[in-house]
mmCIF file of C-alpha atoms in Angstrom:
data_model
loop_
_atom_site.group_PDB
_atom_site.id
_atom_site.type_symbol
_atom_site.label_atom_id
_atom_site.label_comp_id
_atom_site.label_asym_id
_atom_site.label_seq_id
_atom_site.Cartn_x
_atom_site.Cartn_y
_atom_site.Cartn_z
ATOM 1 C CA GLU A 1 9.718 4.129 -11.841
ATOM 2 C CA VAL A 2 6.245 3.999 -13.180
ATOM 3 C CA GLN A 3 3.674 4.848 -10.688
ATOM 4 C CA LEU A 4 -0.068 5.033 -10.722
ATOM 5 C CA VAL A 5 -1.907 6.009 -7.834
ATOM 6 C CA ASP A 6 -6.054 5.707 -7.709
ATOM 7 C CA SER A 7 -8.261 7.532 -5.656
ATOM 8 C CA GLY A 8 -11.783 8.721 -5.238
ATOM 9 C CA GLY A 9 -13.316 5.498 -3.950
ATOM 10 C CA GLY A 10 -15.975 5.382 -1.063
ATOM 11 C CA LEU A 11 -19.420 4.950 -0.363
ATOM 12 C CA VAL A 12 -22.100 6.181 -2.734
ATOM 13 C CA GLN A 13 -25.673 5.484 -2.671
ATOM 14 C CA PRO A 14 -27.332 3.587 -5.721
ATOM 15 C CA GLY A 15 -27.967 5.916 -8.854
ATOM 16 C CA ARG A 16 -25.677 8.735 -7.777
ATOM 17 C CA SER A 17 -22.126 9.446 -9.390
ATOM 18 C CA LEU A 18 -18.634 9.297 -8.221
ATOM 19 C CA ARG A 19 -15.186 10.210 -10.061
ATOM 20 C CA LEU A 20 -11.948 8.322 -9.797
ATOM 21 C CA SER A 21 -8.463 9.700 -10.669
ATOM 22 C CA CYS A 22 -5.241 8.098 -11.251
ATOM 23 C CA ALA A 23 -2.374 10.235 -11.078
ATOM 24 C CA ALA A 24 0.474 9.065 -13.047
ATOM 25 C CA SER A 25 4.114 9.518 -12.784
ATOM 26 C CA GLY A 26 7.946 8.061 -14.078
ATOM 27 C CA PHE A 27 6.540 7.963 -17.707
ATOM 28 C CA THR A 28 5.402 10.053 -20.623
ATOM 29 C CA PHE A 29 1.735 9.918 -19.577
ATOM 30 C CA GLY A 30 0.394 11.426 -22.669
ATOM 31 C CA ASP A 31 2.264 8.487 -24.924
ATOM 32 C CA TYR A 32 0.266 5.703 -23.462
ATOM 33 C CA PRO A 33 -3.342 4.381 -23.625
ATOM 34 C CA MET A 34 -5.036 4.221 -20.130
ATOM 35 C CA THR A 35 -7.208 1.544 -18.885
ATOM 36 C CA TRP A 36 -9.428 0.626 -15.880
ATOM 37 C CA VAL A 37 -10.110 -2.661 -14.759
ATOM 38 C CA ARG A 38 -12.292 -3.591 -11.500
ATOM 39 C CA GLN A 39 -12.741 -6.317 -9.290
ATOM 40 C CA ALA A 40 -15.743 -7.068 -7.269
ATOM 41 C CA PRO A 41 -15.013 -8.456 -3.781
ATOM 42 C CA GLY A 42 -13.862 -12.061 -3.975
ATOM 43 C CA LYS A 43 -14.531 -12.045 -7.597
ATOM 44 C CA GLY A 44 -12.471 -11.897 -10.787
ATOM 45 C CA LEU A 45 -10.973 -9.062 -13.019
ATOM 46 C CA GLU A 46 -13.103 -7.066 -15.887
ATOM 47 C CA TRP A 47 -12.167 -4.605 -17.957
ATOM 48 C CA VAL A 48 -14.251 -1.544 -17.306
ATOM 49 C CA GLY A 49 -12.818 0.309 -20.603
ATOM 50 C CA PHE A 50 -9.836 2.056 -22.105
ATOM 51 C CA ILE A 51 -8.665 5.837 -23.206
ATOM 52 C CA ARG A 52 -6.170 6.015 -26.391
ATOM 53 C CA SER A 53 -3.658 8.503 -26.486
ATOM 54 C CA LYS A 54 -4.237 11.610 -28.239
ATOM 55 C CA THR A 55 -2.042 10.545 -31.105
ATOM 56 C CA TYR A 56 -4.683 7.862 -31.794
ATOM 57 C CA GLY A 57 -7.321 10.128 -31.293
ATOM 58 C CA GLY A 58 -8.160 9.952 -27.344
ATOM 59 C CA THR A 59 -11.701 8.580 -27.795
ATOM 60 C CA ALA A 60 -12.402 5.731 -25.431
ATOM 61 C CA GLU A 61 -14.041 2.328 -25.426
ATOM 62 C CA TYR A 62 -15.980 0.746 -22.789
ATOM 63 C CA ALA A 63 -17.423 -2.721 -21.585
ATOM 64 C CA ALA A 64 -20.935 -3.242 -22.431
ATOM 65 C CA SER A 65 -21.992 -3.506 -18.876
ATOM 66 C CA VAL A 66 -20.993 0.381 -17.931
ATOM 67 C CA ASN A 67 -21.366 1.555 -21.467
ATOM 68 C CA GLY A 68 -23.410 4.748 -21.621
ATOM 69 C CA ARG A 69 -22.767 5.177 -17.801
ATOM 70 C CA PHE A 70 -19.118 5.310 -17.216
ATOM 71 C CA SER A 71 -16.991 7.910 -18.851
ATOM 72 C CA ILE A 72 -12.948 7.911 -19.164
ATOM 73 C CA SER A 73 -11.208 11.044 -19.821
ATOM 74 C CA ARG A 74 -7.696 11.974 -19.432
ATOM 75 C CA ASP A 75 -5.675 15.622 -18.777
ATOM 76 C CA ASP A 76 -2.189 15.273 -20.201
ATOM 77 C CA SER A 77 -1.143 18.592 -18.563
ATOM 78 C CA LYS A 78 -1.558 16.714 -15.309
ATOM 79 C CA ASN A 79 -0.959 13.327 -16.016
ATOM 80 C CA ILE A 80 -4.461 12.221 -14.893
ATOM 81 C CA ALA A 81 -7.103 9.662 -16.137
ATOM 82 C CA TYR A 82 -10.632 9.897 -14.860
ATOM 83 C CA LEU A 83 -13.272 7.398 -14.585
ATOM 84 C CA GLN A 84 -16.567 9.334 -14.086
ATOM 85 C CA MET A 85 -19.371 6.908 -13.085
ATOM 86 C CA SER A 86 -22.600 7.853 -12.980
ATOM 87 C CA SER A 87 -26.026 5.915 -12.380
ATOM 88 C CA LEU A 88 -24.081 3.463 -9.901
ATOM 89 C CA LYS A 89 -25.492 -0.068 -9.281
ATOM 90 C CA ILE A 90 -24.978 -2.240 -6.625
ATOM 91 C CA GLU A 91 -23.022 -4.517 -8.739
ATOM 92 C CA ASP A 92 -20.424 -1.772 -9.584
ATOM 93 C CA THR A 93 -19.133 -2.610 -5.797
ATOM 94 C CA ALA A 94 -15.438 -3.315 -6.973
ATOM 95 C CA VAL A 95 -12.279 -2.410 -6.626
ATOM 96 C CA TYR A 96 -11.132 -0.124 -9.455
ATOM 97 C CA TYR A 97 -7.404 -0.392 -10.727
ATOM 98 C CA CYS A 98 -5.924 2.143 -13.300
ATOM 99 C CA THR A 99 -3.478 0.681 -15.462
ATOM 100 C CA ARG A 100 -1.001 1.757 -17.956
ATOM 101 C CA GLY A 101 -1.323 0.689 -21.614
ATOM 102 C CA LEU A 102 -3.863 -1.654 -23.272
ATOM 103 C CA ASP A 103 -3.128 -5.108 -24.643
ATOM 104 C CA TYR A 104 -1.445 -6.800 -21.302
ATOM 105 C CA VAL A 105 -1.268 -4.788 -18.026
ATOM 106 C CA TYR A 106 2.353 -4.472 -17.071
ATOM 107 C CA PHE A 107 1.626 -1.548 -14.848
ATOM 108 C CA TRP A 108 -1.125 -1.319 -11.915
ATOM 109 C CA GLY A 109 -2.609 1.185 -9.513
ATOM 110 C CA GLN A 110 -2.926 0.122 -6.050
ATOM 111 C CA GLY A 111 -6.675 0.196 -6.445
ATOM 112 C CA THR A 112 -9.598 2.090 -5.023
ATOM 113 C CA LEU A 113 -12.528 0.456 -3.504
ATOM 114 C CA VAL A 114 -15.933 1.790 -4.575
ATOM 115 C CA THR A 115 -18.899 0.626 -2.533
ATOM 116 C CA VAL A 116 -22.429 1.179 -3.811
ATOM 117 C CA ALA A 117 -25.192 0.689 -1.119
ATOM 118 C CA SER A 118 -27.886 2.255 0.205
ATOM 119 C CA GLU B 1 -17.426 -11.429 -26.329
ATOM 120 C CA VAL B 2 -14.781 -13.918 -25.925
ATOM 121 C CA VAL B 3 -15.358 -16.271 -22.913
ATOM 122 C CA LEU B 4 -12.359 -17.577 -21.135
ATOM 123 C CA THR B 5 -12.757 -21.048 -19.059
ATOM 124 C CA GLN B 6 -10.223 -21.785 -16.625
ATOM 125 C CA SER B 7 -9.594 -25.122 -14.960
ATOM 126 C CA PRO B 8 -9.054 -26.375 -12.531
ATOM 127 C CA ALA B 9 -10.822 -23.812 -10.289
ATOM 128 C CA THR B 10 -8.957 -25.045 -7.588
ATOM 129 C CA LEU B 11 -5.226 -26.735 -7.338
ATOM 130 C CA SER B 12 -3.781 -28.050 -4.275
ATOM 131 C CA LEU B 13 -0.088 -29.412 -4.658
ATOM 132 C CA SER B 14 3.395 -29.547 -2.803
ATOM 133 C CA PRO B 15 6.504 -27.575 -3.242
ATOM 134 C CA GLY B 16 8.498 -29.126 -6.250
ATOM 135 C CA GLU B 17 5.522 -30.438 -7.908
ATOM 136 C CA ARG B 18 4.615 -29.252 -11.496
ATOM 137 C CA ALA B 19 1.282 -27.241 -11.796
ATOM 138 C CA THR B 20 -0.316 -27.245 -15.257
ATOM 139 C CA LEU B 21 -3.471 -24.588 -15.388
ATOM 140 C CA SER B 22 -5.730 -24.725 -18.258
ATOM 141 C CA CYS B 23 -7.658 -21.730 -20.156
ATOM 142 C CA ARG B 24 -9.854 -22.395 -22.881
ATOM 143 C CA ALA B 25 -11.343 -20.025 -25.152
ATOM 144 C CA SER B 26 -15.022 -19.837 -26.727
ATOM 145 C CA GLN B 27 -13.470 -18.861 -30.130
ATOM 146 C CA SER B 28 -10.051 -18.872 -31.355
ATOM 147 C CA ILE B 29 -7.824 -15.895 -30.147
ATOM 148 C CA SER B 30 -4.694 -16.955 -32.157
ATOM 149 C CA ASN B 31 -1.851 -16.762 -29.572
ATOM 150 C CA TYR B 32 -3.249 -13.706 -28.016
ATOM 151 C CA LEU B 33 -3.389 -14.852 -24.239
ATOM 152 C CA GLY B 34 -1.777 -13.661 -21.438
ATOM 153 C CA TRP B 35 -1.663 -15.036 -17.927
ATOM 154 C CA TYR B 36 -1.509 -12.796 -14.080
ATOM 155 C CA GLN B 37 -0.619 -13.767 -10.950
ATOM 156 C CA GLN B 38 -2.869 -12.374 -7.706
ATOM 157 C CA LYS B 39 -1.617 -12.476 -4.373
ATOM 158 C CA PHE B 40 -4.039 -11.743 -1.386
ATOM 159 C CA GLY B 41 -4.807 -8.082 -1.226
ATOM 160 C CA GLN B 42 -2.024 -7.078 -4.349
ATOM 161 C CA ALA B 43 -2.731 -6.042 -7.840
ATOM 162 C CA PRO B 44 -2.216 -8.531 -10.240
ATOM 163 C CA ARG B 45 1.311 -9.189 -12.197
ATOM 164 C CA LEU B 46 1.785 -10.058 -15.469
ATOM 165 C CA LEU B 47 3.454 -13.446 -15.912
ATOM 166 C CA ILE B 48 3.181 -14.441 -19.833
ATOM 167 C CA TYR B 49 2.145 -12.541 -22.694
ATOM 168 C CA ASP B 50 1.094 -13.614 -26.299
ATOM 169 C CA THR B 51 0.942 -17.262 -25.241
ATOM 170 C CA SER B 52 4.585 -18.054 -24.345
ATOM 171 C CA ASN B 53 6.502 -14.776 -23.766
ATOM 172 C CA MET B 54 7.636 -14.339 -20.195
ATOM 173 C CA ALA B 55 7.360 -10.497 -18.566
ATOM 174 C CA THR B 56 10.232 -8.991 -17.440
ATOM 175 C CA GLY B 57 11.825 -10.685 -14.110
ATOM 176 C CA ILE B 58 9.432 -13.588 -14.021
ATOM 177 C CA PRO B 59 11.197 -16.901 -12.883
ATOM 178 C CA ALA B 60 12.019 -19.137 -15.558
ATOM 179 C CA ARG B 61 9.772 -21.940 -14.099
ATOM 180 C CA PHE B 62 6.987 -20.088 -15.525
ATOM 181 C CA SER B 63 6.065 -21.148 -18.777
ATOM 182 C CA GLY B 64 2.824 -21.025 -21.574
ATOM 183 C CA SER B 65 1.799 -22.687 -24.400
ATOM 184 C CA GLY B 66 -1.001 -23.355 -26.522
ATOM 185 C CA SER B 67 -2.712 -21.833 -29.628
ATOM 186 C CA GLY B 68 -6.120 -20.998 -31.088
ATOM 187 C CA THR B 69 -8.629 -22.101 -28.082
ATOM 188 C CA ASP B 70 -6.409 -24.036 -25.949
ATOM 189 C CA PHE B 71 -3.715 -22.585 -23.382
ATOM 190 C CA THR B 72 -1.693 -24.010 -20.577
ATOM 191 C CA LEU B 73 0.123 -22.313 -17.926
ATOM 192 C CA THR B 74 2.757 -24.499 -16.625
ATOM 193 C CA ILE B 75 4.988 -23.854 -13.092
ATOM 194 C CA SER B 76 7.869 -26.725 -13.358
ATOM 195 C CA SER B 77 8.825 -26.590 -9.723
ATOM 196 C CA LEU B 78 6.548 -25.048 -7.286
ATOM 197 C CA GLU B 79 7.687 -22.425 -4.642
ATOM 198 C CA PRO B 80 5.452 -21.596 -1.373
ATOM 199 C CA GLU B 81 5.407 -18.019 -2.734
ATOM 200 C CA ASP B 82 3.534 -19.517 -6.143
ATOM 201 C CA SER B 83 0.366 -19.689 -3.949
ATOM 202 C CA ALA B 84 -2.138 -17.451 -5.380
ATOM 203 C CA VAL B 85 -4.936 -17.071 -7.947
ATOM 204 C CA TYR B 86 -3.815 -17.066 -11.552
ATOM 205 C CA TYR B 87 -5.984 -15.557 -14.203
ATOM 206 C CA CYS B 88 -5.739 -15.656 -18.119
ATOM 207 C CA GLN B 89 -6.856 -13.041 -20.370
ATOM 208 C CA GLN B 90 -7.433 -12.297 -23.932
ATOM 209 C CA ARG B 91 -6.468 -9.306 -26.440
ATOM 210 C CA SER B 92 -7.858 -10.832 -29.588
ATOM 211 C CA ASN B 93 -11.145 -8.909 -29.444
ATOM 212 C CA TRP B 94 -12.703 -6.287 -27.559
ATOM 213 C CA PRO B 95 -13.938 -6.101 -24.861
ATOM 214 C CA TYR B 96 -10.980 -8.012 -23.764
ATOM 215 C CA THR B 97 -11.758 -10.553 -21.087
ATOM 216 C CA PHE B 98 -10.328 -12.576 -18.265
ATOM 217 C CA GLY B 99 -11.019 -16.051 -17.252
ATOM 218 C CA GLN B 100 -12.481 -16.664 -13.574
ATOM 219 C CA GLY B 101 -9.154 -17.785 -12.165
ATOM 220 C CA THR B 102 -7.800 -20.956 -10.644
ATOM 221 C CA LYS B 103 -6.768 -20.927 -7.026
ATOM 222 C CA LEU B 104 -3.715 -22.878 -6.573
ATOM 223 C CA GLU B 105 -2.452 -23.644 -2.930
ATOM 224 C CA ILE B 106 0.880 -24.882 -1.745
ATOM 225 C CA LYS B 107 0.286 -27.368 0.664
#
């Protein structure tokens, strides 16, 4: 059974950094791209970015709203994907979901809430 | 960036009725459109991919159609558990984008 467990959320001040983790199990983690999607409270869904599998270079792409501030990485030996967030803004407040794959999302983590406030 | 506009914003129907949800893209996205259902407090669930293909385990009352810029999700006979927010999503161009959602209420 595919499982994705998101963690690392919490309350953080504007301008600070936070790292989210996504622990994966139930599939060959290294074979899949991993994507982060977020949802601001009461709002719709927004793609944050994704990281390719090592087979496809292991590189990442980002939405314009987070490009240059957020970084996605992966540790295939531990089956974990990371979302490093820096220079956080109030508008980054959202539930962040780790997801498997890229084009369409079949599997989602439970989400972790990041609140950016002073 | 491809903008997806969903209509209506809210839809209120009775069990057994037919629901028709629309998604319009700001440019042609071929058939690269999917639909998700999100119930309160839950992660979204994929219903339809590439316009008309049903994801695994999705009831047959859900169907999708369209091409180019205009797409439709149809729920043929509503069940109480279909109450949710429905999002469309395109995978034609990065950044992939979602519509703003249609809230479906079952009376």
